[in-house]
Backbone as a chain_set.jsonl record, in Angstrom:
{"seq": "MTQQEIDSYVLTEKDVPGDKISTNAGRTTDGEEMPAALLTGNLPRISPKGCQHVYENAQRGSAYRQYVLADDFIFGRDNVEVALIAYRPADAPKVLADLKAALPQCTAYAGPVDMTEGFEHPQVLPDPHLGDQAVEYGITQKIDDKEGTVRVPVHFLVVRKGSVIAWFMAQGFPGKAAVLPKGVVNAQLTKLP", "coords": {"N": [[-10.357, -11.349, -12.709], [-11.49, -13.129, -9.816], [-12.761, -12.475, -6.447], [-12.447, -14.77, -4.883], [-10.206, -15.912, -5.972], [-8.268, -13.878, -5.634], [-8.084, -13.946, -2.73], [-6.923, -16.478, -2.448], [-4.311, -16.005, -2.916], [-3.321, -14.658, -0.733], [-0.853, -14.178, 1.798], [0.023, -16.716, 4.227], [0.33, -17.625, 7.75], [1.906, -19.749, 7.519], [3.531, -19.202, 5.307], [5.147, -17.023, 6.176], [6.756, -17.495, 8.548], [6.626, -16.701, 12.093], [5.497, -14.311, 11.753], [2.462, -12.412, 12.511], [-0.77, -12.319, 11.126], [-3.252, -10.028, 10.315], [-6.456, -9.217, 9.156], [-7.507, -6.552, 7.374], [-9.302, -6.039, 5.254], [-11.409, -8.263, 3.544], [-11.536, -11.845, 3.638], [-11.181, -13.252, 6.812], [-8.859, -15.256, 8.55], [-10.343, -17.036, 10.156], [-12.667, -17.19, 8.881], [-14.395, -15.061, 8.979], [-15.952, -12.135, 7.335], [-14.57, -9.326, 6.4], [-15.454, -6.048, 5.695], [-14.451, -4.978, 2.338], [-12.8, -1.938, 1.631], [-12.982, -0.973, -1.004], [-12.023, 1.198, -3.563], [-13.752, 2.097, -6.02], [-15.081, 4.266, -7.067], [-15.085, 7.828, -8.11], [-12.379, 9.344, -6.641], [-11.694, 11.853, -3.982], [-10.645, 14.993, -5.162], [-7.15, 15.845, -5.309], [-5.022, 18.523, -4.445], [-1.879, 19.838, -5.27], [-2.71, 19.027, -8.645], [-0.913, 17.225, -9.824], [-0.324, 15.331, -7.795], [-2.431, 13.544, -7.714], [-2.346, 10.831, -8.479], [-0.463, 9.848, -6.787], [-1.692, 10.064, -4.368], [-3.891, 8.328, -4.79], [-2.605, 6.053, -5.32], [-2.701, 3.223, -6.47], [-5.019, 2.007, -5.401], [-7.448, 0.853, -6.3], [-9.594, -1.285, -8.034], [-10.925, -4.391, -9.377], [-10.908, -6.747, -7.712], [-10.133, -7.172, -4.429], [-7.941, -7.273, -1.548], [-6.826, -6.81, 1.629], [-4.387, -6.765, 4.211], [-2.494, -7.128, 7.433], [0.708, -7.7, 8.345], [2.625, -8.549, 11.202], [4.987, -8.281, 13.788], [4.305, -7.55, 16.099], [1.387, -6.419, 17.736], [1.246, -3.775, 18.395], [0.427, -0.673, 16.959], [2.186, 0.341, 14.219], [4.576, -0.639, 14.922], [6.96, -2.643, 13.535], [5.182, -3.296, 11.574], [3.739, -4.297, 8.477], [1.708, -3.328, 5.89], [-0.14, -4.915, 3.449], [-1.696, -5.085, 0.335], [-3.608, -6.674, -2.193], [-4.572, -6.139, -5.383], [-6.732, -6.534, -8.091], [-6.874, -6.03, -11.503], [-8.223, -5.154, -14.792], [-6.615, -6.801, -17.476], [-5.624, -4.967, -19.395], [-5.643, -2.498, -18.003], [-3.912, -2.571, -15.721], [-1.067, -2.086, -16.312], [-1.055, 0.608, -16.867], [-1.7, 1.851, -14.397], [0.577, 1.71, -12.814], [2.298, 3.123, -14.417], [1.193, 5.573, -14.455], [1.492, 6.343, -11.666], [4.123, 6.329, -11.574], [4.9, 8.517, -13.188], [3.623, 10.516, -11.843], [4.934, 10.814, -9.505], [7.552, 12.558, -9.628], [6.277, 14.907, -10.024], [5.015, 15.808, -7.741], [5.341, 17.355, -4.823], [4.042, 17.942, -2.171], [1.018, 17.288, -0.496], [-2.268, 17.747, 0.957], [-4.408, 15.825, 3.156], [-7.665, 14.89, 1.841], [-9.833, 14.851, 3.515], [-9.039, 15.121, 6.269], [-7.522, 17.815, 7.044], [-5.342, 18.273, 8.786], [-3.666, 16.398, 8.321], [-0.922, 15.508, 6.165], [1.097, 14.953, 3.241], [4.52, 14.777, 2.314], [7.496, 15.549, 0.442], [7.909, 13.13, -1.495], [9.993, 10.596, -2.485], [11.434, 8.958, -5.026], [12.747, 5.774, -5.319], [15.513, 3.697, -6.288], [14.732, 1.638, -9.238], [13.271, -1.476, -8.299], [13.275, -3.674, -9.768], [11.274, -5.847, -9.778], [8.71, -8.177, -10.316], [6.529, -7.603, -13.143], [6.363, -4.779, -13.423], [7.467, -2.253, -11.324], [7.256, 0.214, -8.692], [9.001, 2.004, -6.237], [8.964, 3.961, -3.447], [9.666, 6.556, -0.903], [7.929, 8.581, 1.43], [6.922, 11.477, 3.49], [4.84, 11.523, 6.136], [2.889, 14.06, 7.406], [1.762, 15.263, 10.468], [-0.444, 17.506, 11.999], [-1.086, 18.863, 15.279], [-2.481, 20.221, 18.295], [-0.143, 20.118, 19.834], [1.896, 20.466, 18.185], [3.831, 19.551, 15.286], [4.234, 16.422, 13.699], [6.467, 14.347, 11.948], [6.496, 11.517, 9.985], [8.139, 8.901, 8.676], [7.263, 7.074, 5.761], [7.214, 4.062, 3.787], [6.82, 2.849, 0.493], [6.073, 0.23, -1.8], [5.095, -0.732, -4.839], [4.009, -3.317, -6.947], [3.656, -4.801, -10.022], [2.221, -7.785, -11.159], [1.578, -9.394, -13.897], [-1.837, -8.95, -14.12], [-2.304, -8.217, -11.496], [-1.786, -6.213, -8.744], [0.545, -5.752, -6.234], [0.612, -4.195, -3.216], [2.608, -2.635, -0.864], [3.081, -1.308, 2.293], [5.092, 0.178, 4.736], [5.341, 1.718, 7.968], [7.312, 4.089, 9.524], [8.926, 5.42, 12.582], [9.078, 8.755, 13.931], [12.039, 10.298, 13.013], [13.031, 7.732, 12.426], [13.828, 5.4, 10.086], [11.547, 3.92, 7.762], [10.985, 0.524, 7.052], [10.705, -2.069, 4.681], [10.336, -5.557, 5.0], [12.228, -7.749, 3.328], [11.834, -10.539, 3.042], [9.059, -10.846, 3.335], [7.943, -9.465, 1.178], [9.071, -10.795, -0.919], [7.96, -13.478, -0.441], [5.22, -12.859, -0.788], [5.261, -12.004, -3.498], [6.202, -14.307, -4.864], [3.902, -15.95, -4.328], [2.019, -15.046, -6.018], [0.206, -15.352, -9.21]], "CA": [[-10.013, -12.201, -11.478], [-12.457, -13.104, -8.733], [-12.444, -12.26, -5.002], [-11.945, -15.925, -4.318], [-8.902, -16.169, -6.47], [-7.298, -12.953, -4.735], [-8.059, -14.4, -1.41], [-6.067, -17.674, -2.49], [-2.845, -15.485, -2.942], [-2.847, -14.06, 0.498], [0.096, -14.914, 2.667], [-0.614, -17.237, 5.562], [1.298, -17.57, 8.609], [2.893, -20.773, 7.084], [4.333, -18.504, 4.288], [5.97, -16.147, 6.883], [6.805, -17.979, 10.083], [7.059, -15.611, 13.04], [4.716, -13.029, 11.637], [1.071, -12.569, 12.566], [-1.566, -11.575, 10.103], [-4.469, -9.46, 10.617], [-7.154, -8.852, 8.048], [-8.396, -5.201, 7.25], [-10.447, -6.194, 4.398], [-11.296, -9.572, 2.852], [-12.015, -12.932, 4.521], [-10.323, -13.518, 7.757], [-8.398, -16.732, 8.718], [-11.404, -17.831, 10.873], [-13.811, -17.271, 8.071], [-15.248, -13.928, 8.949], [-15.697, -11.269, 6.251], [-14.239, -7.934, 6.741], [-15.784, -5.309, 4.289], [-13.254, -4.253, 1.489], [-13.024, -0.51, 1.418], [-12.356, -0.746, -2.451], [-12.355, 2.547, -4.149], [-14.193, 2.045, -7.51], [-15.737, 5.474, -7.851], [-14.022, 8.919, -8.214], [-11.755, 9.717, -5.348], [-11.551, 13.224, -4.028], [-9.52, 15.645, -5.936], [-6.111, 16.361, -4.551], [-4.252, 19.637, -4.908], [-1.941, 20.026, -6.713], [-3.181, 17.989, -9.488], [0.095, 16.304, -10.003], [-0.257, 14.456, -6.753], [-3.594, 12.886, -7.692], [-2.062, 9.295, -8.602], [0.376, 9.354, -5.6], [-2.754, 9.918, -3.367], [-4.649, 7.016, -5.192], [-1.75, 4.996, -4.994], [-3.019, 1.893, -6.922], [-5.902, 1.461, -4.495], [-8.738, 0.524, -6.906], [-9.504, -2.507, -9.007], [-12.073, -5.227, -9.379], [-10.981, -7.678, -6.643], [-9.198, -6.506, -3.426], [-7.723, -7.89, -0.254], [-5.852, -5.926, 2.447], [-4.121, -7.286, 5.504], [-1.268, -6.472, 8.033], [1.713, -8.624, 8.984], [3.124, -7.775, 12.296], [5.804, -9.075, 14.881], [3.681, -7.054, 17.396], [0.054, -5.616, 17.395], [1.11, -2.312, 18.767], [0.451, -0.006, 15.621], [3.492, 1.055, 13.889], [5.879, -1.363, 15.262], [7.354, -3.813, 12.671], [3.837, -3.611, 10.896], [3.662, -4.095, 6.996], [0.315, -3.462, 5.373], [-0.234, -5.507, 2.271], [-2.946, -5.281, -0.44], [-3.638, -7.21, -3.402], [-5.639, -5.513, -6.282], [-6.8, -7.201, -9.491], [-7.412, -5.112, -12.588], [-8.436, -5.841, -16.093], [-5.191, -6.862, -17.933], [-5.277, -3.776, -20.081], [-5.503, -1.387, -17.134], [-2.873, -2.687, -14.683], [0.165, -1.531, -16.652], [-1.193, 2.074, -16.77], [-1.773, 2.183, -12.912], [1.962, 1.801, -12.411], [2.93, 4.115, -15.23], [0.668, 6.841, -13.982], [2.085, 6.554, -10.463], [5.711, 6.606, -11.71], [4.923, 9.894, -13.864], [3.096, 11.48, -10.85], [5.794, 11.104, -8.353], [8.472, 13.685, -9.723], [5.584, 16.254, -10.091], [4.361, 16.029, -6.515], [6.034, 17.81, -3.564], [3.262, 17.885, -0.989], [-0.417, 17.58, -0.663], [-2.993, 17.577, 2.217], [-5.391, 14.799, 3.169], [-8.867, 15.403, 1.291], [-10.757, 14.872, 4.504], [-8.517, 15.699, 7.526], [-6.583, 18.881, 6.506], [-4.301, 18.337, 9.711], [-2.726, 15.295, 7.848], [-0.555, 15.818, 4.771], [2.226, 14.131, 2.865], [5.496, 15.752, 1.639], [8.775, 14.977, -0.001], [8.176, 11.83, -2.06], [11.346, 10.366, -3.04], [11.486, 7.815, -5.879], [13.918, 4.98, -4.803], [15.896, 2.894, -7.666], [13.791, 0.511, -9.711], [13.686, -2.701, -7.595], [13.192, -4.774, -10.749], [10.384, -6.983, -9.251], [7.385, -8.554, -11.164], [6.546, -7.045, -14.501], [6.669, -3.353, -13.328], [7.487, -1.838, -9.982], [7.752, 1.541, -8.269], [9.26, 2.069, -4.813], [9.345, 5.314, -2.893], [9.412, 6.961, 0.444], [7.249, 9.833, 1.621], [6.745, 11.824, 4.932], [3.498, 11.89, 6.651], [2.901, 15.157, 8.478], [0.511, 15.275, 11.219], [-0.471, 18.687, 12.85], [-2.146, 18.956, 16.233], [-2.331, 21.339, 19.105], [1.156, 20.049, 20.395], [2.886, 20.706, 17.321], [3.866, 18.703, 14.055], [4.988, 15.124, 13.802], [6.645, 13.839, 10.55], [6.606, 10.009, 10.068], [8.435, 8.248, 7.341], [6.498, 6.03, 5.112], [7.912, 3.443, 2.596], [5.825, 2.176, -0.338], [6.424, -0.612, -2.844], [3.898, -1.211, -5.663], [4.693, -4.186, -7.917], [2.584, -5.461, -10.798], [2.577, -9.151, -11.695], [0.297, -9.65, -14.654], [-2.928, -8.018, -13.982], [-2.451, -8.129, -10.209], [-0.85, -5.224, -8.222], [0.805, -6.046, -4.815], [0.952, -3.01, -2.676], [3.19, -2.862, 0.404], [3.409, -0.189, 3.029], [5.684, 0.229, 6.168], [5.363, 3.207, 8.534], [8.354, 4.262, 10.666], [8.648, 6.362, 13.68], [9.833, 10.017, 13.719], [13.438, 10.14, 13.039], [13.646, 6.389, 12.215], [13.433, 4.93, 8.716], [10.499, 2.73, 7.684], [11.662, -0.572, 6.342], [9.842, -3.129, 4.175], [11.169, -6.706, 5.029], [12.442, -8.298, 1.851], [11.211, -11.772, 3.087], [7.585, -10.747, 3.238], [7.844, -8.955, -0.224], [9.498, -11.984, -1.79], [7.147, -14.411, -0.256], [4.046, -12.395, -1.513], [5.307, -11.984, -4.969], [6.28, -15.79, -5.225], [2.574, -16.67, -4.326], [1.243, -14.5, -7.127], [0.389, -16.169, -10.386]], "C": [[-11.074, -12.026, -10.393], [-11.914, -12.886, -7.345], [-11.78, -13.551, -4.498], [-10.411, -16.213, -4.708], [-7.743, -15.12, -5.633], [-7.059, -13.484, -3.459], [-6.932, -15.648, -1.386], [-4.539, -17.195, -2.446], [-2.371, -14.834, -1.818], [-1.864, -14.845, 1.223], [-0.64, -15.446, 3.889], [0.587, -17.204, 6.423], [2.431, -18.701, 8.459], [3.886, -20.127, 6.126], [5.342, -17.757, 5.038], [5.995, -16.44, 8.331], [7.359, -16.833, 10.982], [6.234, -14.447, 12.866], [3.238, -13.461, 12.058], [0.418, -11.802, 11.414], [-2.951, -11.35, 10.572], [-5.157, -8.838, 9.504], [-7.868, -7.493, 8.233], [-9.525, -5.359, 6.348], [-10.366, -7.57, 3.539], [-11.76, -10.69, 3.902], [-10.863, -13.178, 5.481], [-9.78, -15.022, 7.859], [-9.656, -17.582, 9.407], [-12.68, -17.564, 10.119], [-14.798, -16.074, 8.123], [-15.082, -13.052, 7.873], [-15.61, -9.802, 6.655], [-14.514, -7.16, 5.525], [-14.544, -4.664, 3.635], [-13.74, -2.888, 1.237], [-12.57, -0.076, -0.031], [-12.921, 0.571, -2.895], [-12.586, 2.324, -5.469], [-14.794, 3.289, -8.008], [-14.68, 6.458, -8.008], [-13.695, 9.304, -6.864], [-11.685, 11.273, -5.246], [-10.478, 13.732, -4.638], [-8.464, 16.136, -4.985], [-5.519, 17.613, -5.214], [-2.807, 19.6, -4.315], [-2.111, 18.787, -7.443], [-2.131, 16.769, -9.746], [0.23, 15.169, -8.878], [-1.488, 13.407, -6.726], [-3.326, 11.191, -7.608], [-1.229, 8.987, -7.428], [-0.717, 9.317, -4.463], [-3.585, 8.445, -3.683], [-3.817, 5.928, -4.927], [-2.033, 3.387, -5.234], [-4.259, 1.381, -6.218], [-7.399, 1.476, -5.177], [-8.57, -0.432, -7.923], [-10.833, -3.234, -8.962], [-12.117, -6.265, -8.272], [-9.864, -7.165, -5.721], [-9.067, -7.225, -2.219], [-6.63, -7.142, 0.333], [-5.659, -6.758, 3.71], [-2.766, -6.722, 5.934], [-0.596, -7.628, 8.522], [2.431, -7.888, 9.993], [3.939, -8.749, 13.206], [4.981, -8.648, 16.22], [2.541, -6.205, 16.935], [0.151, -4.266, 17.776], [1.353, -1.538, 17.322], [1.744, 0.626, 15.374], [4.682, 0.344, 14.142], [6.06, -2.635, 14.492], [6.078, -4.212, 11.954], [4.223, -3.475, 9.405], [2.188, -4.36, 6.611], [0.577, -3.975, 3.902], [-1.713, -5.455, 1.671], [-2.655, -5.8, -1.762], [-4.856, -6.706, -4.293], [-5.624, -6.031, -7.595], [-7.384, -6.126, -10.36], [-7.729, -5.863, -13.809], [-7.063, -5.85, -16.716], [-4.745, -5.626, -18.696], [-4.997, -2.563, -19.154], [-4.466, -1.502, -16.166], [-1.609, -1.959, -15.065], [0.092, 0.005, -16.454], [-1.257, 2.687, -15.303], [-0.424, 2.512, -12.483], [2.685, 2.968, -13.239], [2.428, 5.49, -14.828], [1.398, 7.236, -12.562], [3.58, 7.076, -10.623], [5.943, 8.059, -12.297], [4.494, 10.87, -12.787], [4.119, 11.96, -9.954], [6.707, 12.27, -8.448], [7.605, 15.006, -9.694], [5.062, 16.779, -8.708], [5.307, 16.305, -5.339], [5.383, 17.628, -2.309], [1.889, 17.94, -1.423], [-1.035, 17.081, 0.803], [-4.005, 16.429, 2.052], [-6.802, 15.452, 2.702], [-9.824, 15.711, 2.426], [-10.223, 15.66, 5.646], [-7.388, 16.564, 7.018], [-5.324, 18.819, 7.483], [-3.22, 17.266, 9.14], [-2.385, 15.642, 6.41], [0.735, 14.86, 4.528], [3.19, 15.072, 2.09], [6.792, 15.031, 1.254], [8.805, 13.608, -0.546], [9.393, 11.706, -2.64], [11.449, 8.973, -3.708], [12.908, 7.125, -5.615], [14.278, 4.276, -6.278], [14.903, 1.768, -8.021], [14.212, -0.93, -8.939], [13.594, -3.917, -8.49], [12.562, -6.13, -10.164], [9.274, -6.996, -10.207], [7.687, -7.967, -12.582], [6.681, -5.711, -14.505], [6.659, -3.109, -11.733], [7.952, -0.431, -9.713], [7.933, 1.445, -6.695], [9.55, 3.504, -4.528], [9.084, 5.476, -1.513], [8.676, 8.318, 0.504], [7.144, 10.174, 3.074], [5.374, 12.111, 5.093], [3.589, 12.92, 7.669], [1.59, 15.246, 9.09], [0.628, 16.483, 12.147], [-1.524, 18.459, 13.923], [-1.772, 20.049, 17.195], [-0.906, 21.335, 19.744], [2.238, 20.323, 19.522], [2.824, 19.786, 16.051], [4.784, 17.528, 14.185], [5.138, 14.762, 12.329], [7.097, 12.415, 10.88], [7.042, 9.559, 8.708], [7.599, 7.132, 7.044], [7.241, 5.428, 3.982], [6.867, 2.659, 1.837], [6.579, 1.364, -1.455], [5.223, -1.016, -3.624], [4.477, -1.906, -6.79], [3.318, -4.802, -8.656], [3.113, -6.756, -11.431], [1.413, -9.569, -12.521], [-0.706, -8.618, -14.542], [-3.261, -7.75, -12.461], [-1.426, -7.194, -9.659], [-0.668, -5.667, -6.85], [1.216, -4.757, -4.205], [1.499, -3.209, -1.216], [3.555, -1.476, 0.969], [3.908, -0.367, 4.317], [5.726, 1.608, 6.668], [6.498, 3.079, 9.586], [7.996, 5.003, 11.822], [9.374, 7.697, 13.318], [11.344, 9.833, 13.97], [13.997, 8.801, 12.747], [12.952, 5.991, 10.953], [12.49, 3.88, 8.696], [11.209, 1.754, 6.736], [10.657, -1.653, 5.944], [10.797, -4.493, 4.228], [11.089, -7.488, 3.689], [11.762, -9.66, 1.849], [9.762, -11.717, 2.918], [7.347, -10.336, 1.724], [8.044, -10.158, -1.152], [8.437, -13.16, -1.465], [5.777, -14.262, -0.899], [4.107, -12.57, -2.969], [5.522, -13.416, -5.563], [4.815, -16.37, -5.171], [1.59, -16.028, -5.478], [1.343, -15.398, -8.337], [1.196, -15.507, -11.445]], "O": [[-11.498, -10.908, -10.097], [-10.726, -13.095, -7.098], [-10.755, -13.52, -3.817], [-9.571, -16.651, -3.922], [-6.669, -15.48, -5.15], [-5.904, -13.514, -3.035], [-6.164, -15.776, -0.433], [-3.658, -17.925, -1.993], [-1.207, -14.436, -1.764], [-1.976, -16.069, 1.293], [-1.589, -14.909, 4.459], [1.687, -16.844, 6.006], [3.525, -18.688, 9.022], [5.053, -20.518, 6.158], [6.481, -17.811, 4.575], [5.391, -15.787, 9.182], [8.343, -16.154, 10.689], [6.221, -13.591, 13.751], [2.849, -14.627, 11.978], [0.942, -10.842, 10.849], [-3.679, -12.198, 11.089], [-4.566, -7.963, 8.871], [-8.705, -7.323, 9.12], [-10.621, -4.87, 6.621], [-9.342, -7.886, 2.934], [-12.327, -10.354, 4.941], [-9.713, -13.3, 5.06], [-10.339, -15.906, 7.21], [-9.826, -18.764, 9.108], [-13.745, -17.712, 10.717], [-15.833, -16.05, 7.457], [-13.975, -13.136, 7.341], [-16.544, -9.205, 7.19], [-13.982, -7.443, 4.452], [-13.752, -3.952, 4.252], [-14.839, -2.643, 0.742], [-11.923, 0.949, -0.246], [-14.061, 0.963, -2.647], [-11.59, 2.341, -6.192], [-15.021, 3.434, -9.21], [-13.501, 6.106, -8.049], [-14.557, 9.563, -6.024], [-11.625, 11.947, -6.274], [-9.426, 13.097, -4.713], [-8.778, 16.765, -3.975], [-5.529, 17.721, -6.44], [-2.57, 19.379, -3.127], [-1.757, 17.687, -7.019], [-2.466, 15.589, -9.85], [0.887, 14.156, -9.122], [-1.554, 12.54, -5.854], [-3.944, 10.433, -6.861], [-1.268, 7.822, -7.032], [-0.558, 8.451, -3.603], [-3.819, 7.617, -2.803], [-4.242, 4.926, -4.351], [-1.707, 2.495, -4.451], [-4.55, 0.215, -6.482], [-8.359, 2.035, -4.646], [-7.565, -0.46, -8.632], [-11.811, -2.643, -8.503], [-13.212, -6.671, -7.88], [-8.792, -6.775, -6.184], [-10.061, -7.82, -1.801], [-5.623, -6.848, -0.31], [-6.596, -7.37, 4.222], [-2.024, -6.061, 5.208], [-1.234, -8.516, 9.088], [2.836, -6.746, 9.775], [3.573, -9.915, 13.344], [5.016, -9.326, 17.247], [2.616, -5.429, 15.982], [-0.804, -3.53, 17.525], [2.352, -1.775, 16.643], [2.313, 1.342, 16.199], [5.745, 0.684, 13.623], [5.378, -3.623, 14.765], [5.888, -5.407, 11.73], [5.0, -2.572, 9.093], [1.566, -5.373, 6.93], [1.467, -3.455, 3.229], [-2.72, -5.713, 2.329], [-1.656, -5.474, -2.402], [-6.015, -6.875, -3.914], [-4.579, -5.999, -8.244], [-8.296, -5.404, -9.959], [-7.535, -7.077, -13.878], [-6.342, -4.882, -16.474], [-3.567, -5.273, -18.637], [-4.191, -1.701, -19.504], [-4.069, -0.428, -15.713], [-1.076, -1.241, -14.219], [1.032, 0.62, -15.951], [-0.915, 3.846, -15.066], [-0.24, 3.533, -11.82], [3.565, 3.657, -12.723], [3.181, 6.463, -14.864], [1.834, 8.375, -12.398], [4.103, 7.988, -9.982], [6.937, 8.724, -12.004], [4.974, 12.003, -12.806], [4.268, 13.138, -9.631], [6.744, 13.026, -7.477], [8.127, 16.077, -9.383], [4.733, 17.953, -8.533], [6.033, 15.389, -4.95], [6.036, 17.189, -1.363], [1.534, 18.486, -2.468], [-0.502, 16.288, 1.579], [-4.404, 16.107, 0.933], [-7.08, 16.547, 3.191], [-10.558, 16.698, 2.359], [-10.773, 16.698, 6.016], [-6.364, 16.03, 6.592], [-4.273, 19.289, 7.047], [-2.042, 17.311, 9.495], [-3.223, 15.986, 5.577], [1.272, 14.172, 5.397], [2.787, 15.977, 1.36], [7.076, 13.955, 1.78], [9.686, 12.862, -0.118], [9.875, 12.639, -3.282], [11.538, 7.953, -3.025], [13.981, 7.726, -5.672], [13.499, 4.291, -7.231], [14.35, 1.083, -7.161], [15.351, -1.389, -9.008], [13.803, -5.047, -8.048], [13.145, -7.211, -10.086], [8.927, -5.993, -10.83], [8.809, -7.868, -13.078], [7.125, -5.241, -15.553], [5.899, -3.736, -10.994], [8.869, 0.083, -10.354], [7.103, 0.874, -5.988], [10.278, 4.178, -5.256], [8.367, 4.675, -0.913], [8.863, 9.125, -0.406], [7.261, 9.264, 3.894], [4.761, 12.845, 4.317], [4.258, 12.752, 8.689], [0.524, 15.296, 8.475], [1.555, 16.582, 12.952], [-2.629, 17.982, 13.665], [-0.806, 20.766, 16.935], [-0.453, 22.398, 20.168], [3.39, 20.423, 19.944], [1.736, 19.272, 15.793], [5.907, 17.603, 14.684], [4.189, 14.827, 11.548], [7.87, 12.127, 11.794], [6.374, 9.816, 7.706], [7.241, 6.324, 7.901], [7.876, 6.168, 3.23], [6.107, 1.894, 2.431], [7.607, 1.813, -1.962], [4.344, -1.647, -3.037], [5.284, -1.361, -7.542], [2.275, -5.163, -8.112], [4.16, -6.843, -12.072], [0.394, -10.031, -12.008], [-0.434, -7.46, -14.857], [-4.298, -7.168, -12.143], [-0.26, -7.314, -10.035], [-1.685, -5.98, -6.23], [2.203, -4.209, -4.695], [0.861, -3.909, -0.43], [4.183, -0.633, 0.327], [3.237, -1.048, 5.093], [6.079, 2.554, 5.963], [6.593, 2.133, 10.368], [6.809, 5.224, 12.061], [10.228, 7.688, 12.432], [11.797, 9.298, 14.982], [15.214, 8.613, 12.776], [11.754, 6.179, 10.747], [12.56, 2.972, 9.524], [11.907, 2.125, 5.793], [9.857, -2.099, 6.766], [11.858, -4.535, 3.604], [10.045, -7.784, 3.109], [11.153, -10.01, 0.838], [9.251, -12.649, 2.297], [6.493, -10.969, 1.104], [7.239, -10.44, -2.04], [8.095, -13.803, -2.458], [5.2, -15.201, -1.449], [3.235, -13.149, -3.617], [5.054, -13.684, -6.669], [4.538, -17.263, -5.971], [0.501, -16.536, -5.747], [2.333, -16.103, -8.536], [1.428, -16.095, -12.502]]}, "num_chains": 1, "name": "protein.A"}
């Protein structure tokens, strides 16, 4: 699949009335190109080894587009980050299978670059029965600084439809659950081939 094809599957503000869309990677709505931070090489190794696929979280492929839908551009408030990643048809099912197998083995891991950031307590949620394969889970992001430790809930949904994976992430606030809006998820999955 080409980058142009992936770009054509991205939600527009007509698809999700009331939401704003900001591009992190790919072509913006005004035609500018934001460099895609596509991870095609070897990613840093995570310890314990069972967490590697949780850390990678489907973020590699041949064509990539990432954007944010938001009611408000204040970071973390009602924001949903979405990425579309195209794979070779034989590779896409393995990505979700590896993620699903890794989640029960992973209890916590630290960021490979910033060791003050870590992730803990991944919890696999019931199968959402979306697309051809789907994995949904929550995880807690742990941030340490001189004032103490902050724990932030994060909600992930990874859905394969054919050879395209739609990746959704919502971040909550400490003590408040992260929620993925079903309307956004359904609109994106409907738009995929």
